[in-house]
Amino acid sequence: MSNLQGKTLFITGASRGIGLAMALRAARDGANIVIAAKTTDPHPKLPGTIYTAAKEIEAAGGKALPCVVDIRNEEQIHAAVAKAVETFGGIDILINNASAISLTGTLETPLKRFDLMHGINTRGTFACSQACLPYLKKSSNPHILNNSPPLNMEARWFGPHVAYTMAKFGMSMCVLGMAEEFKDEGIAVNALWPRTVIATAAVQNLLGGDDTIKGSRSPEIMADAAYAILTKPSRSFTGNFCIDEDVLRGVGVTNFDKYQSVPGAELFPDYFI
């Protein structure tokens, strides 16, 4: 595949941040984007809604279908999938981007927060994949891409925030299992993770604010890396735990300066790297 023109992407958490950046990159090719996210009204600390995202996607050249979806709700997932198929005729790509984070230790993690992370990260990824798979099977180049890390089973990634690590690695285990399960049907299942911190609302609000943002890269690096993955033949590229920078180096990118939030600033490595 040379581009994503006419392809239908179902993207969770696409109202802002990395999910929106991935949507806009695909929209430049004329792709159809299903925005599966919760935000319908403006939030003081979280920019964007499913409706503002739809306007940006259409301005970039794509078609947008904003759907109110809490991916912990099976009925909302299936309703959005049905609407996507009714509107665009099928689903070619699923991006499991939505995620919840709490970098807290065992005693500092309320079970409500534990359930939120596992409900969105692991269960939500499984549920969206399950709902989309019957339609992905009908696509000529089907992909599932999870925004999740390599399965780096070192104690240092579990000790400080075991609940969060379990929830994110649950997404990665979906890659490991589903890639094997569906390889004979030609459905690619891969993971993508950033080498550095990415400038998102979560980083701004929860992970250090302006100081951390200075040492981060823009969501566009993840979008460009996702694009490179999603335009690969699904039968020959599956079961990979990709790092954004490595993917882009593989397609000839050597200068990453344009992605830096503050030119020349020291970059902070992301978790699990």
Tab-separated table of C-alpha atoms in Angstrom:
chain	number	residue	atom	x	y	z
A	1	MET	CA	0.000	0.000	0.000
A	2	SER	CA	1.209	3.465	-0.810
A	3	ASN	CA	-1.384	5.356	1.232
A	4	LEU	CA	-4.600	5.143	3.247
A	5	GLN	CA	-6.974	6.731	0.755
A	6	GLY	CA	-10.494	5.415	1.230
A	7	LYS	CA	-9.507	3.229	4.196
A	8	THR	CA	-11.638	3.308	7.345
A	9	LEU	CA	-9.837	3.688	10.673
A	10	PHE	CA	-11.550	3.121	14.026
A	11	ILE	CA	-9.451	5.069	16.554
A	12	THR	CA	-10.126	5.080	20.285
A	13	GLY	CA	-9.291	8.265	22.139
A	14	ALA	CA	-9.040	10.217	18.890
A	15	SER	CA	-10.400	13.501	20.218
A	16	ARG	CA	-6.932	14.737	21.218
A	17	GLY	CA	-3.245	13.913	21.566
A	18	ILE	CA	-1.683	10.927	19.856
A	19	GLY	CA	-5.000	9.521	18.656
A	20	LEU	CA	-5.958	12.771	16.940
A	21	ALA	CA	-2.489	13.137	15.401
A	22	MET	CA	-2.788	9.635	13.922
A	23	ALA	CA	-6.249	10.495	12.616
A	24	LEU	CA	-5.031	13.685	10.955
A	25	ARG	CA	-2.126	11.892	9.276
A	26	ALA	CA	-4.500	9.362	7.755
A	27	ALA	CA	-6.971	12.095	6.846
A	28	ARG	CA	-4.380	13.752	4.626
A	29	ASP	CA	-4.704	10.690	2.368
A	30	GLY	CA	-8.473	10.948	2.302
A	31	ALA	CA	-9.152	8.238	4.900
A	32	ASN	CA	-12.376	7.753	6.842
A	33	ILE	CA	-11.920	8.211	10.582
A	34	VAL	CA	-14.223	6.878	13.277
A	35	ILE	CA	-13.557	8.979	16.381
A	36	ALA	CA	-14.389	6.683	19.295
A	37	ALA	CA	-14.025	8.816	22.417
A	38	LYS	CA	-15.941	10.154	25.402
A	39	THR	CA	-15.463	13.919	25.285
A	40	THR	CA	-18.494	15.746	23.892
A	41	ASP	CA	-18.208	19.010	25.835
A	42	PRO	CA	-15.117	21.200	26.285
A	43	HIS	CA	-13.020	20.387	29.348
A	44	PRO	CA	-10.909	23.043	31.117
A	45	LYS	CA	-7.782	20.849	31.201
A	46	LEU	CA	-8.334	18.570	28.191
A	47	PRO	CA	-8.370	20.200	24.757
A	48	GLY	CA	-10.747	18.960	22.098
A	49	THR	CA	-13.979	17.028	21.748
A	50	ILE	CA	-15.105	14.396	19.265
A	51	TYR	CA	-16.767	17.200	17.312
A	52	THR	CA	-13.765	19.536	17.153
A	53	ALA	CA	-11.657	16.526	16.135
A	54	ALA	CA	-14.129	15.760	13.342
A	55	LYS	CA	-13.781	19.304	11.999
A	56	GLU	CA	-9.973	19.037	12.007
A	57	ILE	CA	-10.090	15.665	10.259
A	58	GLU	CA	-12.397	16.953	7.543
A	59	ALA	CA	-10.281	20.093	7.094
A	60	ALA	CA	-7.253	17.817	6.598
A	61	GLY	CA	-9.005	15.984	3.777
A	62	GLY	CA	-10.644	13.025	5.477
A	63	LYS	CA	-14.164	11.990	6.384
A	64	ALA	CA	-15.082	11.867	10.061
A	65	LEU	CA	-17.645	9.980	12.113
A	66	PRO	CA	-17.668	11.169	15.746
A	67	CYS	CA	-19.026	8.488	18.086
A	68	VAL	CA	-19.543	8.798	21.828
A	69	VAL	CA	-17.756	5.732	23.161
A	70	ASP	CA	-16.600	4.777	26.632
A	71	ILE	CA	-14.603	1.684	25.731
A	72	ARG	CA	-15.544	0.136	29.071
A	73	ASN	CA	-19.089	-0.055	27.690
A	74	GLU	CA	-19.588	-3.003	25.328
A	75	GLU	CA	-22.870	-1.665	23.945
A	76	GLN	CA	-21.298	1.679	23.006
A	77	ILE	CA	-18.417	-0.085	21.261
A	78	HIS	CA	-20.722	-2.272	19.189
A	79	ALA	CA	-22.993	0.657	18.357
A	80	ALA	CA	-20.015	2.660	17.067
A	81	VAL	CA	-18.713	-0.292	15.051
A	82	ALA	CA	-22.162	-0.802	13.505
A	83	LYS	CA	-22.401	2.912	12.665
A	84	ALA	CA	-18.925	2.816	11.106
A	85	VAL	CA	-19.855	-0.124	8.891
A	86	GLU	CA	-23.168	1.498	7.954
A	87	THR	CA	-21.462	4.799	7.094
A	88	PHE	CA	-18.254	3.653	5.407
A	89	GLY	CA	-18.973	0.049	4.410
A	90	GLY	CA	-16.434	-1.651	6.666
A	91	ILE	CA	-13.404	-1.252	8.926
A	92	ASP	CA	-9.824	-1.648	7.702
A	93	ILE	CA	-7.793	-0.500	10.702
A	94	LEU	CA	-8.276	-0.416	14.466
A	95	ILE	CA	-6.013	1.786	16.573
A	96	ASN	CA	-6.310	1.037	20.292
A	97	ASN	CA	-5.008	4.343	21.557
A	98	ALA	CA	-7.252	5.203	24.535
A	99	SER	CA	-5.530	4.693	27.860
A	100	ALA	CA	-5.628	5.595	31.549
A	101	ILE	CA	-2.594	6.184	33.739
A	102	SER	CA	-1.774	6.406	37.437
A	103	LEU	CA	1.882	6.098	38.391
A	104	THR	CA	1.128	5.048	41.944
A	105	GLY	CA	2.337	2.270	44.206
A	106	THR	CA	0.226	-0.567	45.532
A	107	LEU	CA	-0.893	1.204	48.714
A	108	GLU	CA	-1.565	4.476	46.884
A	109	THR	CA	-3.730	2.999	44.106
A	110	PRO	CA	-7.446	2.904	45.001
A	111	LEU	CA	-9.233	-0.079	43.473
A	112	LYS	CA	-11.439	2.353	41.568
A	113	ARG	CA	-8.319	3.624	39.780
A	114	PHE	CA	-7.033	0.063	39.296
A	115	ASP	CA	-10.347	-0.870	37.669
A	116	LEU	CA	-10.263	2.232	35.479
A	117	MET	CA	-6.806	1.433	34.096
A	118	HIS	CA	-7.570	-2.218	33.484
A	119	GLY	CA	-11.045	-1.445	32.145
A	120	ILE	CA	-9.741	1.031	29.570
A	121	ASN	CA	-6.283	-0.291	28.777
A	122	THR	CA	-6.558	-4.073	28.782
A	123	ARG	CA	-10.285	-4.805	28.667
A	124	GLY	CA	-11.060	-1.898	26.323
A	125	THR	CA	-8.366	-2.992	23.887
A	126	PHE	CA	-9.659	-6.566	23.935
A	127	ALA	CA	-13.281	-5.462	23.555
A	128	CYS	CA	-12.630	-3.108	20.637
A	129	SER	CA	-10.504	-5.715	18.894
A	130	GLN	CA	-13.182	-8.344	19.389
A	131	ALA	CA	-15.874	-6.035	17.964
A	132	CYS	CA	-13.830	-4.961	14.927
A	133	LEU	CA	-12.304	-8.315	13.971
A	134	PRO	CA	-15.285	-9.646	11.969
A	135	TYR	CA	-14.977	-6.605	9.695
A	136	LEU	CA	-11.173	-6.559	9.633
A	137	LYS	CA	-11.341	-10.086	8.222
A	138	LYS	CA	-13.057	-8.641	5.147
A	139	SER	CA	-10.429	-5.948	4.536
A	140	SER	CA	-7.703	-6.271	1.924
A	141	ASN	CA	-4.987	-5.024	4.310
A	142	PRO	CA	-6.298	-5.199	7.893
A	143	HIS	CA	-4.315	-3.846	10.826
A	144	ILE	CA	-4.712	-3.544	14.578
A	145	LEU	CA	-2.245	-1.157	16.200
A	146	ASN	CA	-2.040	-0.825	19.989
A	147	ASN	CA	-0.422	2.147	21.697
A	148	SER	CA	1.458	-0.066	24.139
A	149	PRO	CA	5.048	-0.863	25.152
A	150	PRO	CA	7.408	-3.757	24.500
A	151	LEU	CA	6.965	-6.552	27.045
A	152	ASN	CA	9.993	-5.566	29.076
A	153	MET	CA	9.639	-7.867	32.080
A	154	GLU	CA	12.052	-6.083	34.394
A	155	ALA	CA	11.188	-5.496	38.035
A	156	ARG	CA	12.075	-1.804	37.745
A	157	TRP	CA	9.009	-1.249	35.557
A	158	PHE	CA	6.697	-2.985	38.015
A	159	GLY	CA	7.944	-1.860	41.416
A	160	PRO	CA	6.948	1.831	41.316
A	161	HIS	CA	3.524	1.412	39.631
A	162	VAL	CA	2.565	-2.243	39.305
A	163	ALA	CA	-1.124	-1.566	38.555
A	164	TYR	CA	-0.364	0.722	35.602
A	165	THR	CA	2.323	-1.577	34.221
A	166	MET	CA	-0.024	-4.557	34.364
A	167	ALA	CA	-2.707	-2.597	32.518
A	168	LYS	CA	-0.381	-1.419	29.733
A	169	PHE	CA	1.292	-4.798	29.386
A	170	GLY	CA	-2.199	-6.259	29.050
A	171	MET	CA	-2.511	-4.277	25.820
A	172	SER	CA	0.842	-5.641	24.688
A	173	MET	CA	-0.194	-9.199	25.506
A	174	CYS	CA	-3.192	-8.672	23.218
A	175	VAL	CA	-0.647	-7.985	20.464
A	176	LEU	CA	1.336	-11.101	21.267
A	177	GLY	CA	-1.732	-13.326	21.350
A	178	MET	CA	-3.847	-11.873	18.556
A	179	ALA	CA	-0.955	-11.612	16.114
A	180	GLU	CA	-0.478	-15.345	16.468
A	181	GLU	CA	-4.195	-16.124	16.487
A	182	PHE	CA	-5.024	-14.209	13.307
A	183	LYS	CA	-1.801	-14.434	11.289
A	184	ASP	CA	-3.230	-17.067	8.927
A	185	GLU	CA	-6.123	-14.705	8.156
A	186	GLY	CA	-3.721	-11.913	7.253
A	187	ILE	CA	-4.671	-9.542	10.071
A	188	ALA	CA	-1.647	-7.619	11.332
A	189	VAL	CA	-1.511	-6.894	15.054
A	190	ASN	CA	1.345	-4.677	16.227
A	191	ALA	CA	2.293	-2.342	19.075
A	192	LEU	CA	3.787	1.136	18.830
A	193	TRP	CA	5.500	2.994	21.678
A	194	PRO	CA	7.487	6.244	21.816
A	195	ARG	CA	11.187	6.342	22.612
A	196	THR	CA	10.712	9.688	24.346
A	197	VAL	CA	7.927	11.307	26.324
A	198	ILE	CA	5.203	12.695	24.039
A	199	ALA	CA	3.653	16.111	24.669
A	200	THR	CA	0.050	15.306	25.557
A	201	ALA	CA	-2.539	16.587	28.007
A	202	ALA	CA	-1.804	13.624	30.292
A	203	VAL	CA	1.864	14.603	30.470
A	204	GLN	CA	0.949	18.234	31.072
A	205	ASN	CA	-1.573	17.452	33.801
A	206	LEU	CA	-0.195	14.325	35.483
A	207	LEU	CA	3.463	13.755	34.638
A	208	GLY	CA	5.417	16.896	35.389
A	209	GLY	CA	3.794	19.767	33.548
A	210	ASP	CA	5.841	22.297	31.593
A	211	ASP	CA	9.218	20.891	32.649
A	212	THR	CA	8.378	17.475	31.220
A	213	ILE	CA	6.796	18.955	28.103
A	214	LYS	CA	10.099	20.725	27.342
A	215	GLY	CA	11.852	17.364	27.098
A	216	SER	CA	9.202	15.750	24.941
A	217	ARG	CA	8.375	15.242	21.292
A	218	SER	CA	5.131	16.103	19.537
A	219	PRO	CA	2.420	13.484	18.884
A	220	GLU	CA	3.209	13.765	15.168
A	221	ILE	CA	6.192	11.426	15.554
A	222	MET	CA	3.832	8.681	16.703
A	223	ALA	CA	1.434	9.554	13.886
A	224	ASP	CA	4.133	9.311	11.233
A	225	ALA	CA	5.390	6.020	12.676
A	226	ALA	CA	1.850	4.619	12.795
A	227	TYR	CA	1.351	5.615	9.163
A	228	ALA	CA	4.505	3.742	8.176
A	229	ILE	CA	3.227	0.622	9.950
A	230	LEU	CA	-0.341	0.798	8.660
A	231	THR	CA	0.764	1.075	5.042
A	232	LYS	CA	2.810	-2.129	5.278
A	233	PRO	CA	1.382	-5.429	3.950
A	234	SER	CA	-0.537	-6.950	6.839
A	235	ARG	CA	0.485	-10.527	6.048
A	236	SER	CA	4.191	-9.807	6.297
A	237	PHE	CA	4.340	-7.347	9.202
A	238	THR	CA	2.657	-8.578	12.369
A	239	GLY	CA	3.505	-9.350	15.985
A	240	ASN	CA	6.006	-6.500	16.293
A	241	PHE	CA	6.651	-4.225	19.257
A	242	CYS	CA	7.711	-1.095	17.437
A	243	ILE	CA	9.415	2.053	18.721
A	244	ASP	CA	8.463	5.235	16.872
A	245	GLU	CA	12.007	6.406	16.146
A	246	ASP	CA	13.118	2.979	14.901
A	247	VAL	CA	10.138	2.706	12.563
A	248	LEU	CA	10.903	6.082	11.020
A	249	ARG	CA	14.602	5.300	10.669
A	250	GLY	CA	13.498	2.220	8.769
A	251	VAL	CA	11.767	4.391	6.178
A	252	GLY	CA	14.676	6.794	5.799
A	253	VAL	CA	14.095	9.475	8.445
A	254	THR	CA	17.368	10.616	10.002
A	255	ASN	CA	16.527	14.030	11.479
A	256	PHE	CA	13.976	14.158	14.301
A	257	ASP	CA	14.443	17.801	15.273
A	258	LYS	CA	11.063	18.843	13.863
A	259	TYR	CA	9.304	16.724	16.476
A	260	GLN	CA	10.911	18.367	19.520
A	261	SER	CA	8.664	20.521	21.686
A	262	VAL	CA	11.642	22.748	22.523
A	263	PRO	CA	14.466	22.644	19.955
A	264	GLY	CA	17.725	21.464	21.484
A	265	ALA	CA	16.225	20.474	24.832
A	266	GLU	CA	17.346	17.227	26.445
A	267	LEU	CA	14.768	14.549	25.699
A	268	PHE	CA	13.220	12.394	28.426
A	269	PRO	CA	12.983	8.668	27.616
A	270	ASP	CA	9.521	7.174	27.975
A	271	TYR	CA	8.655	4.374	30.390
A	272	PHE	CA	9.488	0.766	29.500
A	273	ILE	CA	12.378	1.761	27.209
